[in-house]
Amino acid sequence: FLVLAFYLVIIYSDYAGYPFPTAPPVDPFAKIRVDDCGKTKGCFRYGKPGCNAETCDYFLSYRRIGADVEFELSADTDGWVAVGFSSDKKMGGDDVMACVHDDNGRVRIQHFYNVGQWAKEIQRNPARDEEGVFENNRVTCRFKRPVYVPREETIVDLHLSWYYLFAWGPAIQGSITRHDIDSPPVSERVVSIYKYEDIFMPSAAYQTFSSPFCLLLIVALTFYLLMGTP
């Protein structure tokens, strides 16, 4: 009798135009806002002058939310994008958070520790509230991790200031490979999560004529051509 009643309910629901409810759709990934940079969050932009989270070669933001720090990362790659926390400006002995695009189309947040020039995945992952997306040949993600953790070699205390290492590159079957450029960008000075700045770093294609030395050289050559040789 119970089985018959169950089938009658299903038939009635279909005929009445009231199908059984389905699981709610997953919320789409909220776009990264850059107008908050330097105000309510700190940002690093690497690429073309004036670029944003969708057009920079690499983008990172950070902001404090209670006992956590929320990070947003995005890079022009179909593989992975990462940030490393380092006591110097060199790769080696660094706590690294990476967003990796796997073969199933998902973006997963993974934790690594740099052993020399090699990144070793660490099973203890401090990330939470993870979300990521791969769109328009870009890997973009957002996650939180605690500001303070008990002292451990592979997870740094974000209360302290660190140099930030920025990197991105291809992935093979969901595993990261060597970063795209030989010398990935690094923050000029240590970064404090208690200070929000909006820092732009021109990529190699836009550095040629931006340094003081290059500008001085251009002026000297122009003067030489105008005056001519004696």
Steps between C-alpha positions, in 0.01 A plus 500: 500500500781746585674426170178558308438827684854618416448440128163672510664809655763505226237468224283769660798737538594462133147554377441793732808672364682494834816291454701401802758763596857461376826604663556876485754616240853577613562873538715635216847628583477866602734713291800655672447869571801723436341827607551382860878470448696720739184568702347187651756255364856492376574419135791409276464533125757373252461569130384786282452840668140545611421128492245341731433154641378379160775651284820501709755227434475439875277645771485449877296663774486448875279628783442411862165351597492430873760238582557423129663655197309471174711468187391541139729384220471513123743441214504469124556123493313175456699327775567654840552827685674531838633728771798415718590646839875536533754640746710614205446563131617157392318173441576242767350430842174679414138443599299496174129507424407400144176485305525214252277433199456124464392284205139496620474877464506566874730743680639356823695685770815314600775560755867463410839550660795598282796269546766681301353546152249220547148539641391217730128466570412505870192308610425742782317773312406817694261621227126517559194651329662405172360592162654522156418521132669455164365743240643681198829314541539635854527321832330704774439402860409626845569345840566579864772384735558580868706804589666311781601135507713310752862519396572251226765492231264471203230751610606854582339737748333778299516733802860543388610670179636300208619553147234381258608282209265505201493211253280325244545236234366191324372183663508142378213279617437735791866512610693826488807535279767769469378860510450690176785750532856443618494776760148534644417834666564554870375775731761773539465497878339283764121508503290561809140380500421805715590743223294527182676625190432478127834413343559474127799319355551532123569174318817462294327630187434834674825539692725595207448874517377539855820487705693821578809361330313433175342845506842661553641295214219609269559867588875463438449332163244762395739782593783327311291462183376859513844652555679272258863395520777761497 
